XYZ file of C-alpha atoms in Angstrom:
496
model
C -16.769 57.824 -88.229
C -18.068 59.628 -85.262
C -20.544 62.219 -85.194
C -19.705 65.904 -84.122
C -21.492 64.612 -80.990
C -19.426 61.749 -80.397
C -15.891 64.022 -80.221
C -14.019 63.655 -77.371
C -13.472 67.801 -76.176
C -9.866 68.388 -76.856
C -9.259 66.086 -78.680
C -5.248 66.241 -80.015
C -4.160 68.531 -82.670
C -1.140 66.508 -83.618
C 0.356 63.393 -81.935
C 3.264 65.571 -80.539
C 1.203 67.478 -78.159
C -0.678 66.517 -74.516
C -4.558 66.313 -75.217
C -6.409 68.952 -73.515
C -8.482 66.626 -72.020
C -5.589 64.984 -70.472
C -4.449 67.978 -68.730
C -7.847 68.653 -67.767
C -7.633 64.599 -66.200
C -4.766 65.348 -64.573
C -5.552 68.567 -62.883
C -8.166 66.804 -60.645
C -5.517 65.225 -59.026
C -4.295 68.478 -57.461
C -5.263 69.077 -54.114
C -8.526 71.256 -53.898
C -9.782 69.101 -56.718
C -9.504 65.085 -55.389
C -13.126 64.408 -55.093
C -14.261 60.608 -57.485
C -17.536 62.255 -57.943
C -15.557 65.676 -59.930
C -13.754 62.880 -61.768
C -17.362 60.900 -62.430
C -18.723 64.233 -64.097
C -16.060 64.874 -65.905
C -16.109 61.967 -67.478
C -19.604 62.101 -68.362
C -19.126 65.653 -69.895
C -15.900 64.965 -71.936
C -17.389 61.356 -73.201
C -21.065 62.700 -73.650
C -21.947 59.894 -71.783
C -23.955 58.229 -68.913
C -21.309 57.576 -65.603
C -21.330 55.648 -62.784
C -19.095 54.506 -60.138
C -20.592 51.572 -57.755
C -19.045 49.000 -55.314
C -19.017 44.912 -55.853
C -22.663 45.349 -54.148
C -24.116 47.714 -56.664
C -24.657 50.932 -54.125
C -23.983 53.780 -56.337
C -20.842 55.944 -55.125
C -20.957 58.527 -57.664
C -22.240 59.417 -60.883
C -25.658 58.092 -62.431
C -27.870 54.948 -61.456
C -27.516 52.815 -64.750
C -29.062 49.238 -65.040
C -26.189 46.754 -65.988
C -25.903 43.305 -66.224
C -25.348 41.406 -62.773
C -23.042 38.960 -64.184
C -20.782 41.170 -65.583
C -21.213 43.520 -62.310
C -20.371 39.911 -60.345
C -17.381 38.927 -62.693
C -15.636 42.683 -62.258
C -16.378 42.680 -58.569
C -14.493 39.072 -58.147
C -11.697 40.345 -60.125
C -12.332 37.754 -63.092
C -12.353 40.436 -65.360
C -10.808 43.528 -65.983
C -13.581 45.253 -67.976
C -16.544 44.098 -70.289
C -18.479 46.089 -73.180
C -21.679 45.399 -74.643
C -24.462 46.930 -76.630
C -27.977 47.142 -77.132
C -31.474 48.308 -76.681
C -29.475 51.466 -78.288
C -26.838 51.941 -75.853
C -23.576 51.018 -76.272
C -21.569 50.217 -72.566
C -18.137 49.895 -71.027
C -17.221 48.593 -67.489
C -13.977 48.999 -66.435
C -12.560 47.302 -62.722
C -11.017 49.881 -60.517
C -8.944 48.099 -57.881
C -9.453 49.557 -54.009
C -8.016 48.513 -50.380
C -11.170 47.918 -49.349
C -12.939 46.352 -52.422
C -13.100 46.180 -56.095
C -14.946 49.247 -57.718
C -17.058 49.168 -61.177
C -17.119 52.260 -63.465
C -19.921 52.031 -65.762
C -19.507 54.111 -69.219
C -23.066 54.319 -71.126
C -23.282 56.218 -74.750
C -25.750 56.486 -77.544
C -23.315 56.059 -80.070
C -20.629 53.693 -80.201
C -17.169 54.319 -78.294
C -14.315 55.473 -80.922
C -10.224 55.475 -80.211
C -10.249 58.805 -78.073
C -13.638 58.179 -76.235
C -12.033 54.632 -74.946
C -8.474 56.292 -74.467
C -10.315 58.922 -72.145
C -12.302 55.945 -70.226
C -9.013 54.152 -69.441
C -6.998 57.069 -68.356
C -9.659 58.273 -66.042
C -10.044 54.857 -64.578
C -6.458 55.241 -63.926
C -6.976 58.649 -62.086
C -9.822 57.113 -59.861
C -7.699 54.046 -58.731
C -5.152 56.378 -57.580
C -7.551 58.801 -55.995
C -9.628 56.185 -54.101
C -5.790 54.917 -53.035
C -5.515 57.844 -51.835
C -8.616 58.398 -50.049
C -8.312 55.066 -48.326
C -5.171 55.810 -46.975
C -5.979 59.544 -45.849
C -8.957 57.670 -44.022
C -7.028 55.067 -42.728
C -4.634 57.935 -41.362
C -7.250 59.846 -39.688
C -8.765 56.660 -38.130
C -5.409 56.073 -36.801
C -5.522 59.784 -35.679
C -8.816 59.381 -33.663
C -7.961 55.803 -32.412
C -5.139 57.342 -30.866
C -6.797 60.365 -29.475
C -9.318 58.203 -27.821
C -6.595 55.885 -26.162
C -5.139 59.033 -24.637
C -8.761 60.254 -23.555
C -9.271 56.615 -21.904
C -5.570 56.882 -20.052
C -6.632 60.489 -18.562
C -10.010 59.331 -17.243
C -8.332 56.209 -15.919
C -5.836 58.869 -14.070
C -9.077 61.287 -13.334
C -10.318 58.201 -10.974
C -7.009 56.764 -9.363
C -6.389 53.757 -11.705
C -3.000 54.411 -12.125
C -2.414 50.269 -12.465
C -4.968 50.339 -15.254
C -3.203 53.327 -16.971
C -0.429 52.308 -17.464
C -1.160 49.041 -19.183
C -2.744 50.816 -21.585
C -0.161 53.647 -22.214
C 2.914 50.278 -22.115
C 1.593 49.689 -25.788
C 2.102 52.585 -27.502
C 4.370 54.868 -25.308
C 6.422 52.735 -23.126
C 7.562 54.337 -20.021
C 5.254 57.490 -19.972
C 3.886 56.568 -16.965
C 6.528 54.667 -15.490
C 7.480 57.885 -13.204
C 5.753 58.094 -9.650
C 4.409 62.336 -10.148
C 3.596 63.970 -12.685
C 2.395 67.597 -13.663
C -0.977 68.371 -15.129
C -0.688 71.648 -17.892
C -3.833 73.150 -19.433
C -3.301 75.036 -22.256
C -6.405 77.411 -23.604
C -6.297 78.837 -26.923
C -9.921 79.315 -29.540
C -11.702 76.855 -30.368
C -10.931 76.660 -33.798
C -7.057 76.759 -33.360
C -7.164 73.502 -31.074
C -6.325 70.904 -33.754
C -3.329 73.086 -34.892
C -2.291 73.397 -30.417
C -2.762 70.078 -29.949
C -0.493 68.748 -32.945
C 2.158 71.599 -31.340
C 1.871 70.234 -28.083
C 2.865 66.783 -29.678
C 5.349 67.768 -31.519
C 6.653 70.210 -28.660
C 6.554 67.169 -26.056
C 8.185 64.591 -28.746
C 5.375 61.623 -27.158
C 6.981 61.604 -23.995
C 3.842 63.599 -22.482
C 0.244 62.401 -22.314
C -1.269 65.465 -24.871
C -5.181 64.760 -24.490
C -8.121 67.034 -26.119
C -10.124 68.302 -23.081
C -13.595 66.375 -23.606
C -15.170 69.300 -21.232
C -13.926 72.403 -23.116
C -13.602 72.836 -26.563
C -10.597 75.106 -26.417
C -8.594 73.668 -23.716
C -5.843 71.035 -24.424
C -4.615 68.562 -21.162
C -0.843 67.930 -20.969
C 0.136 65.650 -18.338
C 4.013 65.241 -18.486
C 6.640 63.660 -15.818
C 9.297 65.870 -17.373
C 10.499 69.102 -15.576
C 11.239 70.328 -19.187
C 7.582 70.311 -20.397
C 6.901 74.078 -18.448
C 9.548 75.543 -20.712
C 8.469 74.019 -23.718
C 5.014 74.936 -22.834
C 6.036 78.262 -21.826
C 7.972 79.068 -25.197
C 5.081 77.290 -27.451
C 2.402 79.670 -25.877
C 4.871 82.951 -26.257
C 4.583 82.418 -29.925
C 0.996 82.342 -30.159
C -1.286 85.530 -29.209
C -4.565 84.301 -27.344
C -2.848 81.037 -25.995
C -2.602 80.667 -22.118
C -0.734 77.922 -19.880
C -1.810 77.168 -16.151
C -0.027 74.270 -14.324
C -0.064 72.233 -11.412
C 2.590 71.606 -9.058
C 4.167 68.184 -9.073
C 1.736 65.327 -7.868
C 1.785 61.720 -8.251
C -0.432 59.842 -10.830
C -3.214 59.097 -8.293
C -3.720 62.666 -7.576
C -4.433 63.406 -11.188
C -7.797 64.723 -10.670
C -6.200 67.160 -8.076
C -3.823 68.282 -10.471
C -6.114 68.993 -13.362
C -8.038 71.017 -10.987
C -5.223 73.033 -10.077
C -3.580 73.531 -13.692
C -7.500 75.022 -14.317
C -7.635 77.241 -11.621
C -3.944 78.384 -12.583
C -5.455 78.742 -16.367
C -7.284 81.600 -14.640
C -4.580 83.377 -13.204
C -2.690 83.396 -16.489
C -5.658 85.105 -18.098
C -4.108 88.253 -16.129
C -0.454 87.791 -17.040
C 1.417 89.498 -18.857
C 3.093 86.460 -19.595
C 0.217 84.329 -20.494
C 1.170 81.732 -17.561
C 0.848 80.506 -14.375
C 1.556 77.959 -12.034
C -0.698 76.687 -8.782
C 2.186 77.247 -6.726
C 2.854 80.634 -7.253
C 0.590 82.046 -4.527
C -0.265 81.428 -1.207
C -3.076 78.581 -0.461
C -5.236 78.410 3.034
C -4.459 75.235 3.819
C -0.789 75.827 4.170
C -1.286 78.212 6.926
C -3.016 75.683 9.092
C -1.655 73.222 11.751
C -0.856 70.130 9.173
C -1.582 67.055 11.885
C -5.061 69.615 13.093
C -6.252 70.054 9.614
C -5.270 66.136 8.543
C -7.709 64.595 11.911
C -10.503 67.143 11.029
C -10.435 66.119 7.290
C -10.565 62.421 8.339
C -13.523 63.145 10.493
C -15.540 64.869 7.681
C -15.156 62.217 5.480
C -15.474 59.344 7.898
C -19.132 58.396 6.614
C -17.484 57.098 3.045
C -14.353 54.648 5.271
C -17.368 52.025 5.355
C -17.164 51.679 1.773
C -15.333 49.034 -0.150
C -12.270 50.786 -1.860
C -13.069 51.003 -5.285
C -16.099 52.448 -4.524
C -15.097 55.047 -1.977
C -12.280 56.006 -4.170
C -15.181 56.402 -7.193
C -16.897 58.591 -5.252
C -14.191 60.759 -4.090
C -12.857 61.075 -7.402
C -16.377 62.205 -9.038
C -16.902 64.571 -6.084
C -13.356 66.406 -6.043
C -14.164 67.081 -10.191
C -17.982 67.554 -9.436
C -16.913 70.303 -7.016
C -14.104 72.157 -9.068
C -16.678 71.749 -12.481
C -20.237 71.071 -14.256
C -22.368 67.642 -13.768
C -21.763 68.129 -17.853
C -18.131 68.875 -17.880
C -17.473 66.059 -15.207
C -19.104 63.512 -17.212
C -17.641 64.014 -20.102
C -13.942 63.834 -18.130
C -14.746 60.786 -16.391
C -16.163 59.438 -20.014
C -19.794 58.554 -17.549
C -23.122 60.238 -17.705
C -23.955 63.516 -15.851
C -26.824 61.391 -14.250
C -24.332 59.190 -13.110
C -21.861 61.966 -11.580
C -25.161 63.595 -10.269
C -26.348 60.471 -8.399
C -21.993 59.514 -7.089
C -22.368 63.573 -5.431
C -25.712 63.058 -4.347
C -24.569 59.696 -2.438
C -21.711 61.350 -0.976
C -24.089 64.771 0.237
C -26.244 62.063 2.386
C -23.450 60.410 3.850
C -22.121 63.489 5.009
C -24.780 65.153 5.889
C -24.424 68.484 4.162
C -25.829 70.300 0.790
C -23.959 70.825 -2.081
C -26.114 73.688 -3.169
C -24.493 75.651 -0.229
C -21.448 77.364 -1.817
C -19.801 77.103 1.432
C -20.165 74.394 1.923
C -18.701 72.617 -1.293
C -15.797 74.755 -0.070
C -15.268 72.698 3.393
C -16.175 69.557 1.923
C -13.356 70.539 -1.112
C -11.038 71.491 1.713
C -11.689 68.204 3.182
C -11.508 66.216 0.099
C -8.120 67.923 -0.733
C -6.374 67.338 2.273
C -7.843 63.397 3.012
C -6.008 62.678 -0.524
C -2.555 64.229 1.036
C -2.495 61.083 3.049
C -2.423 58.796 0.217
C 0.669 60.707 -0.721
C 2.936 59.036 1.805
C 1.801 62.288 4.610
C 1.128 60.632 8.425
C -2.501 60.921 9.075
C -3.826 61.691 12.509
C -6.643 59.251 14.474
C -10.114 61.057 13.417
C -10.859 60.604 17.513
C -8.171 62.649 18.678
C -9.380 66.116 19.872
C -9.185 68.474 17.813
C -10.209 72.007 17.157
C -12.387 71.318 14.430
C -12.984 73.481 11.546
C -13.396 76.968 13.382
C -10.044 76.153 15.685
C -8.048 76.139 11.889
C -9.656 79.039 10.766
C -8.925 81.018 13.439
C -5.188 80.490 13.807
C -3.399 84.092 13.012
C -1.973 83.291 9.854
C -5.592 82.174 8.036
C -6.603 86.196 9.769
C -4.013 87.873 8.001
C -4.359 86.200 4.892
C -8.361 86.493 4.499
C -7.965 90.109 5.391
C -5.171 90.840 2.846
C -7.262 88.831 0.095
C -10.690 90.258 0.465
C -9.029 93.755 1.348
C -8.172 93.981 -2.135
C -11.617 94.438 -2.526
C -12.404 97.630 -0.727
C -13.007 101.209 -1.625
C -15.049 102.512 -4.802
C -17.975 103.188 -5.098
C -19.698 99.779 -6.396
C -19.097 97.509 -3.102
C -17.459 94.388 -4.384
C -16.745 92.932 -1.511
C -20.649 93.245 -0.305
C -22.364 91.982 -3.650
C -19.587 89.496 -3.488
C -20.490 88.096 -0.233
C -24.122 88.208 -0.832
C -23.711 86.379 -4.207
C -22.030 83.365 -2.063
C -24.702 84.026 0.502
C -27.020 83.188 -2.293
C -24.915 79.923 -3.391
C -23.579 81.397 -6.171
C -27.446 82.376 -7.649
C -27.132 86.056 -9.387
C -30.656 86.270 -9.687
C -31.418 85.486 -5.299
C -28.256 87.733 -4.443
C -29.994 90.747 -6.730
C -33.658 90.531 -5.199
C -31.294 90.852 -1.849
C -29.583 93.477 -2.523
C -32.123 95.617 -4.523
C -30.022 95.349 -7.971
C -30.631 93.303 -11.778
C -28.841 90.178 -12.010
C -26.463 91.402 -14.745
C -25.103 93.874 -12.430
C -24.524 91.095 -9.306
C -22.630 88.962 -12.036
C -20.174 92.210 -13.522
C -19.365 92.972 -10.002
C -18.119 88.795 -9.013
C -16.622 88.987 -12.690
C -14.481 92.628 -11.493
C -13.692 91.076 -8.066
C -11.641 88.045 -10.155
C -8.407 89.724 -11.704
C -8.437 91.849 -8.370
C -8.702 88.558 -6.318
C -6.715 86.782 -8.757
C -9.162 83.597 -8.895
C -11.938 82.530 -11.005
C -15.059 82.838 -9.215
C -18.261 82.810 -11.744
C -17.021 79.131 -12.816
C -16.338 78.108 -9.557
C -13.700 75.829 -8.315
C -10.633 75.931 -6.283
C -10.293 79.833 -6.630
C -14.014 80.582 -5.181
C -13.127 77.853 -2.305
C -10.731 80.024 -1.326
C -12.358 83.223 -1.179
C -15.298 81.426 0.691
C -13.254 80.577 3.023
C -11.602 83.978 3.525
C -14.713 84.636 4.211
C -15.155 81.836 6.932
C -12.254 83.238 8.595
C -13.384 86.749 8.856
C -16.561 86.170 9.865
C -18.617 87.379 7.231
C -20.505 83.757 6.543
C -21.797 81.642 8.638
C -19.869 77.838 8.726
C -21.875 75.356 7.233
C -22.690 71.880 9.026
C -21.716 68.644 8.344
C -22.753 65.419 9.854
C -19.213 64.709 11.454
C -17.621 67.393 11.587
């Protein structure tokens, strides 16, 4: 007979009735409790025993190191067994095969006193409970593998996009979403919500766009998701999924075609901004007025071709590399671009540094990254289908467009927003670009601490309506506002 030691706790009353030790078995299969090393203690505490749980190659998965005999180890992990006991050297032993997708598992049962009816009918049942929860597990991990499998894939179709290989992009999208990309535009959505919501948006998103949008977590920001969609019907679902969530904004782009992804995404980000100030939580690119509409189209296409002549002597792929790295470097981070493009910052650093030699200008001159961005974003117009204009032709060059009538009424409606009070906006404002966008140059300028230069460019933004500390397409625009007005001096570029 067993010992008062050797009881198994809870053991039955009367045959009628569930053991309490079975209910306690079975209530580590709920939920919070699934964890083969709970079920491995247990064990040990309701056999007064010695547990462990190892793979076919002996590494210990849970429980306690115990020395057992290879061949029985080998036979279980074969499958030419089922389970083995044996005793000695005062221990008396059980091994029991646990089957697994991925390989056969050996629980090892070790007791000081031999194993009587309940002891063995608790070793059985929970080897039971771990084949099912290791089932389990397997196919929860297989499911999230799936998960990040296809998360990458999407990541890998954007950054094809972010640098023009639409050809490329497609291929991989035919395989698991056939036709996504089959349209010729597209519009790029940015939706912003915390950080720690983002798993919850992006499985909205999916479910809002039924797979016939590419939903992509941003790689640059942590609380941003990318929707790129050919459907007119993705703003509204958009629209009516942020409306239901407080803290969630939407900025879009206007429609574009797959090459001009980059372009897109920039926009949708600089729209992200805008929304920030809506009452609605949205906004669209499109919705106000940009410079380069209120230029002469054919003038402001022959001037862009000139500034960017230097790159025409590359071979394509490369020239298109380059312009695709330098439109994101300009709108974002080295960091953030890298980890869009899926390269290293050093190599995004070294693509804008190639392209600042060949045309002759600095980068670290806020304005101009705005000229060159105004360039960029007009050359890729032409790949849209627009007539270019021959780069030789004459042409009033960059200080002939800004001084057409329409560009003066514009900068001095935007920047007039700026006037009055007491603080001088507008002036720290200036000075700050002045400064290329350095808080702590623009404050030894103008006599002030740094932290007051940088609340006075973050006040001028909901006024102006455009992002400005995180540069991009909205401080572009205000530079060249200021271009137009004369309050900056033009910058100089090799071929302009």
């Amino acid at each position: 007979m067993a010992g008062r030691n050797d009881a198994v706790r809870g053991a039955p009353g009367d045959a009628g009735e569930p053991s309490a030790w079975a209910r306690e078995l079975l209530g580590l299969l709920r939920p919070a409790e699934r964890d083969a090393g709970r079920v491995v203690d247990w064990l040990a505490g309701a056999a007064n025993a010695e547990v462990s749980l190892q793979d076919a190659t002996g590494a210990l998965l849970a429980g306690t190191r115990l020395s057992l005999d290879e061949s029985l180890v080998a036979g279980l992990g074969s499958g030419r067994i089922a389970s083995a006991a044996w005793e000695g050297e005062g221990r008396h032993l059980r091994l029991v095969r646990i089957g697994h997708p991925s390989g056969i598992r050996v629980m090892a049962v070790s007791r000081r006193t031999p194993f009587d009816r309940h002891t063995a009918d608790v070793v059985t049942h929970t080897a039971q409970v771990l084949e099912l929860l290791l089932a389990a597990h397997e196919t929860t991990a297989a499911g999230r593998r799936l998960q990040r499998a296809t998360a990458d894939l999407r990541l890998a179709i954007l950054q094809l996009l972010m640098v023009e290989d639409t050809v490329a992009a497609r291929r991989v999208a035919a395989g698991l979403w056939p036709g996504l990309l089959d349209a010729d535009t597209a519009c790029v959505y940015v939706v912003e919500s915390a950080p720690a919501r983002r798993e919850r948006l992006v499985a909205e998103c999916l479910d809002t766009t039924r797979d016939e949008a590419l939903v992509v977590r941003c790689p640059a920001m942590d609380g941003h998701v990318i929707v790129v969609s050919p459907r007119p019907a993705t703003a509204s679902d958009l629209r009516s999924l942020v409306g239901r969530y407080p803290g969630t904004f939407l900025g879009g782009s206007v429609w574009q075609s797959l090459a001009r992804t980059a372009t897109a995404y920039g926009q949708a980000v600089s729209a992200l901004a805008v929304a920030r100030f809506r009452e609605d939580k949205t906004a669209v690119y499109a919705e106000r007025t940009h410079p380069e509409r209120l230029m002469d189209p054919a003038a402001l296409r022959g001037w862009a071709g000139r500034v960017l002549r230097p790159l025409d002597a590359l071979a394509h792929h490369t020239r298109a590399e380059l312009l695709a790295t330098t439109r994101l470097g300009l709108e974002f981070t080295a960091v953030n671009t890298a980890k869009i493009l899926g390269v290293s910052r050093n190599t995004v650093r070294a693509r804008m540094e190639r392209v600042e030699t060949m045309l002759g200008t600095d980068f670290d001159d806020v304005t101009a990254r705005a000229v060159v961005h105004l360039a960029l974003h007009t050359q890729i117009n032409l790949q849209d289908g627009q007539a270019g204009t021959d780069p030789d032709a004459p042409s009033p060059g960059l200080a002939g467009l800004l001084a057409g009538p329409a560009m003066g009424t514009w900068a001095r409606e935007l920047l007039g927003r700026l006037d009055g009070g007491t603080r001088n906006v507008r002036r720290t404002l200036r000075t700050w670009i002045a400064a290329g966008g350095n808080a702590e140059r623009a404050a030894l300028t103008l006599g002030v601490h740094a932290q007051t230069v940088r609340e006075h460019v973050r006040s001028a933004e909901p006024v102006l309506e455009r992002q400005l500390l995180a540069a991009g397409t909205g401080l572009y625009e205000v530079v060249l506002a200021h271009l137009v007005v004369g309050e900056l001096e033009q910058p100089v570029l090799t071929a302009e």
